[in-house]
XYZ file of N, CA and C in Angstrom:
255
model
N -49.336 -221.031 140.552
C -50.922 -220.077 140.784
C -51.127 -219.322 141.860
N -51.548 -218.202 141.704
C -51.995 -217.541 143.127
C -53.597 -217.789 143.950
N -53.563 -217.962 145.041
C -54.446 -218.688 145.276
C -55.245 -217.154 146.387
N -56.597 -217.212 145.918
C -56.919 -216.137 146.173
C -58.360 -216.572 147.268
N -58.285 -215.637 148.342
C -59.221 -216.299 149.620
C -59.415 -215.039 150.196
N -61.395 -215.437 150.531
C -62.003 -214.301 151.640
C -62.879 -215.057 152.598
N -63.735 -214.107 153.207
C -64.582 -214.459 154.196
C -65.702 -213.454 153.884
N -66.723 -213.974 153.904
C -67.737 -212.828 154.064
C -68.963 -213.709 155.734
N -69.266 -212.849 156.481
C -70.072 -212.516 157.439
C -71.273 -211.904 157.280
N -72.201 -212.713 157.575
C -73.743 -211.842 157.512
C -74.086 -212.057 159.248
N -74.958 -211.419 159.164
C -75.836 -211.259 160.492
C -77.178 -212.056 160.704
N -77.369 -213.321 161.417
C -78.883 -213.730 161.051
C -79.286 -214.078 162.662
N -80.526 -213.774 162.412
C -81.294 -214.462 163.496
C -81.598 -215.554 163.682
N -81.755 -216.364 163.212
C -81.861 -217.887 163.155
C -80.258 -218.440 162.027
N -79.283 -218.332 162.411
C -77.986 -218.644 161.669
C -77.889 -220.021 162.081
N -78.090 -220.738 162.699
C -78.159 -222.450 162.417
C -78.932 -222.734 160.852
N -80.134 -222.251 161.086
C -81.496 -222.290 160.044
C -80.902 -222.244 158.342
N -80.472 -221.344 158.795
C -79.543 -220.237 157.110
C -78.336 -221.281 156.685
N -77.449 -221.935 157.949
C -76.413 -222.169 157.210
C -76.613 -223.758 156.893
N -77.646 -224.504 157.671
C -78.319 -225.687 157.178
C -78.709 -225.349 155.694
N -79.305 -224.365 155.355
C -80.081 -224.496 153.935
C -79.303 -223.919 152.968
N -77.988 -223.598 153.569
C -76.719 -223.102 152.323
C -76.178 -224.632 152.319
N -75.818 -225.691 153.161
C -75.513 -226.728 153.137
C -75.143 -227.074 151.706
N -76.306 -227.181 151.112
C -75.938 -228.239 149.942
C -74.889 -227.221 148.716
N -75.287 -226.128 149.006
C -74.719 -225.710 148.422
C -72.777 -225.359 148.261
N -72.769 -226.236 149.835
C -70.920 -225.952 149.379
C -70.437 -226.578 148.489
N -69.790 -226.336 147.720
C -69.179 -226.666 147.065
C -67.593 -226.780 147.236
N -66.394 -226.635 146.218
C -65.429 -227.349 146.447
C -64.534 -225.807 147.231
N -65.336 -224.231 146.632
C -64.728 -223.196 146.595
C -65.486 -222.190 148.461
N -66.561 -223.157 148.146
C -66.994 -221.984 149.701
C -67.684 -223.056 150.555
N -67.214 -222.857 151.886
C -67.434 -223.709 152.659
C -68.392 -222.644 154.083
N -69.867 -223.138 154.082
C -70.613 -222.022 155.535
C -71.041 -222.990 156.182
N -71.174 -222.175 157.409
C -71.247 -222.519 158.959
C -71.779 -221.350 159.946
N -72.606 -221.883 160.792
C -73.036 -220.881 161.891
C -71.809 -220.068 162.469
N -71.889 -219.013 162.638
C -71.850 -218.582 163.944
C -71.894 -217.791 164.481
N -71.402 -217.198 166.105
C -72.184 -216.519 167.070
C -73.109 -215.824 166.351
N -74.509 -215.207 165.627
C -75.332 -214.066 165.797
C -75.511 -214.078 164.259
N -74.654 -215.841 163.302
C -74.607 -215.128 161.900
C -74.184 -216.301 161.182
N -74.100 -216.263 159.750
C -73.194 -217.230 159.342
C -71.895 -216.646 159.058
N -70.762 -217.529 158.509
C -70.030 -216.932 157.872
C -69.504 -218.174 156.297
N -68.859 -217.715 155.937
C -68.596 -218.335 154.555
C -67.296 -218.496 154.008
N -66.615 -218.874 153.799
C -64.937 -218.970 153.524
C -64.968 -219.309 152.135
N -64.464 -218.593 151.514
C -64.143 -218.460 149.840
C -62.573 -218.918 149.124
N -62.713 -219.516 149.055
C -60.739 -219.932 148.582
C -60.766 -220.816 147.018
N -60.047 -219.916 146.209
C -59.787 -221.286 144.799
C -58.443 -220.296 144.601
N -58.887 -220.449 142.901
C -57.189 -220.135 142.337
C -57.823 -219.122 141.090
N -59.084 -219.214 140.293
C -59.714 -218.731 139.246
C -60.213 -217.271 139.949
N -60.146 -216.407 139.551
C -60.707 -215.262 140.360
C -62.585 -215.460 139.621
N -62.535 -215.122 137.814
C -63.995 -215.617 137.193
C -64.913 -216.904 138.379
N -64.085 -217.948 138.542
C -64.650 -219.154 139.248
C -65.357 -217.887 140.712
N -64.554 -217.768 141.410
C -64.712 -217.228 142.534
C -66.456 -216.319 142.687
N -65.818 -215.220 141.886
C -67.078 -214.121 141.025
C -68.083 -214.926 141.017
N -68.732 -215.842 140.533
C -69.088 -216.775 139.861
C -69.959 -217.334 141.095
N -69.228 -217.994 141.946
C -69.493 -218.511 143.476
C -70.001 -217.399 144.440
N -69.643 -216.617 144.716
C -70.088 -215.672 145.133
C -71.451 -214.866 145.037
N -71.334 -214.834 143.386
C -72.548 -214.571 142.844
C -73.912 -215.522 143.429
N -73.367 -216.936 143.300
C -74.854 -217.574 143.749
C -75.026 -217.967 144.933
N -73.694 -217.840 145.745
C -74.110 -217.892 147.096
C -75.001 -216.782 147.558
N -74.493 -215.221 147.180
C -75.356 -214.480 147.639
C -76.841 -214.356 147.082
N -76.934 -214.843 146.111
C -78.523 -215.505 145.712
C -79.091 -216.135 146.855
N -78.358 -217.391 147.046
C -78.563 -218.562 148.015
C -79.296 -217.779 149.181
N -77.821 -217.319 150.051
C -78.343 -216.348 150.685
C -79.620 -215.663 151.283
N -79.780 -214.863 150.288
C -81.023 -214.185 150.220
C -82.451 -215.124 150.535
N -82.267 -216.162 149.500
C -83.749 -217.263 150.042
C -83.837 -217.801 151.108
N -82.324 -218.436 151.268
C -82.386 -218.569 152.962
C -82.883 -218.162 153.850
N -82.303 -216.915 153.711
C -83.038 -215.940 155.262
C -84.127 -216.316 154.754
N -84.948 -215.495 153.645
C -86.516 -215.738 154.051
C -87.102 -217.036 154.123
N -86.716 -218.065 153.866
C -87.477 -219.424 154.094
C -87.416 -219.922 155.687
N -85.488 -219.105 156.610
C -85.667 -219.697 157.452
C -86.564 -218.727 158.425
N -87.082 -217.744 157.809
C -87.704 -216.795 158.869
C -88.967 -216.584 158.349
N -89.891 -217.389 157.522
C -91.162 -217.736 157.071
C -91.721 -217.824 158.320
N -91.389 -219.444 158.976
C -91.721 -219.736 160.348
C -92.493 -218.257 161.252
N -90.970 -217.726 161.490
C -91.124 -216.356 162.065
C -92.847 -215.281 161.908
N -92.634 -215.196 160.646
C -93.458 -214.041 160.145
C -94.895 -214.934 160.103
N -95.101 -216.053 160.319
C -96.107 -216.427 160.023
C -96.726 -216.464 161.941
N -95.888 -217.109 162.709
C -96.266 -216.589 164.147
C -96.683 -214.997 163.952
N -96.031 -214.154 163.727
C -96.314 -213.093 163.970
C -97.458 -212.862 163.428
N -97.562 -212.911 162.074
C -99.413 -212.540 161.574
C -100.089 -213.424 162.347
N -100.191 -214.203 163.236
C -101.257 -215.015 163.209
C -101.098 -214.190 165.198
N -100.440 -213.782 165.558
C -100.572 -212.881 166.643
C -101.097 -211.682 166.585
N -100.782 -211.170 165.415
C -101.461 -210.172 165.317
C -103.036 -210.052 164.796
N -103.211 -211.001 163.881
C -104.633 -211.563 164.062
C -105.432 -211.833 165.431
N -104.853 -212.520 166.070
C -105.554 -212.538 167.369
C -105.506 -211.039 168.156
N -104.482 -210.015 168.130
C -104.836 -208.982 168.827
C -106.281 -208.026 168.225
N -106.363 -208.183 166.415
C -107.342 -207.069 166.033
C -108.966 -207.615 166.854
């Protein structure tokens, strides 16, 4: 059986937070960890259909993790902007 492997690397201002938020979703096909300036996901498996489904789930979870990790930053900026007004 042919093994299929790939890597997705995405830039993030808070890579540790994003990787930690994604950790519960690390299944047998995907391993996620922080790298300098971003997050790396290594994907591997033998069934293309399973890999595609896993990548689709990963990208959705990645978007949510990025949003959650940036909430404190956005809240702080909003508070600073209120102080300026």
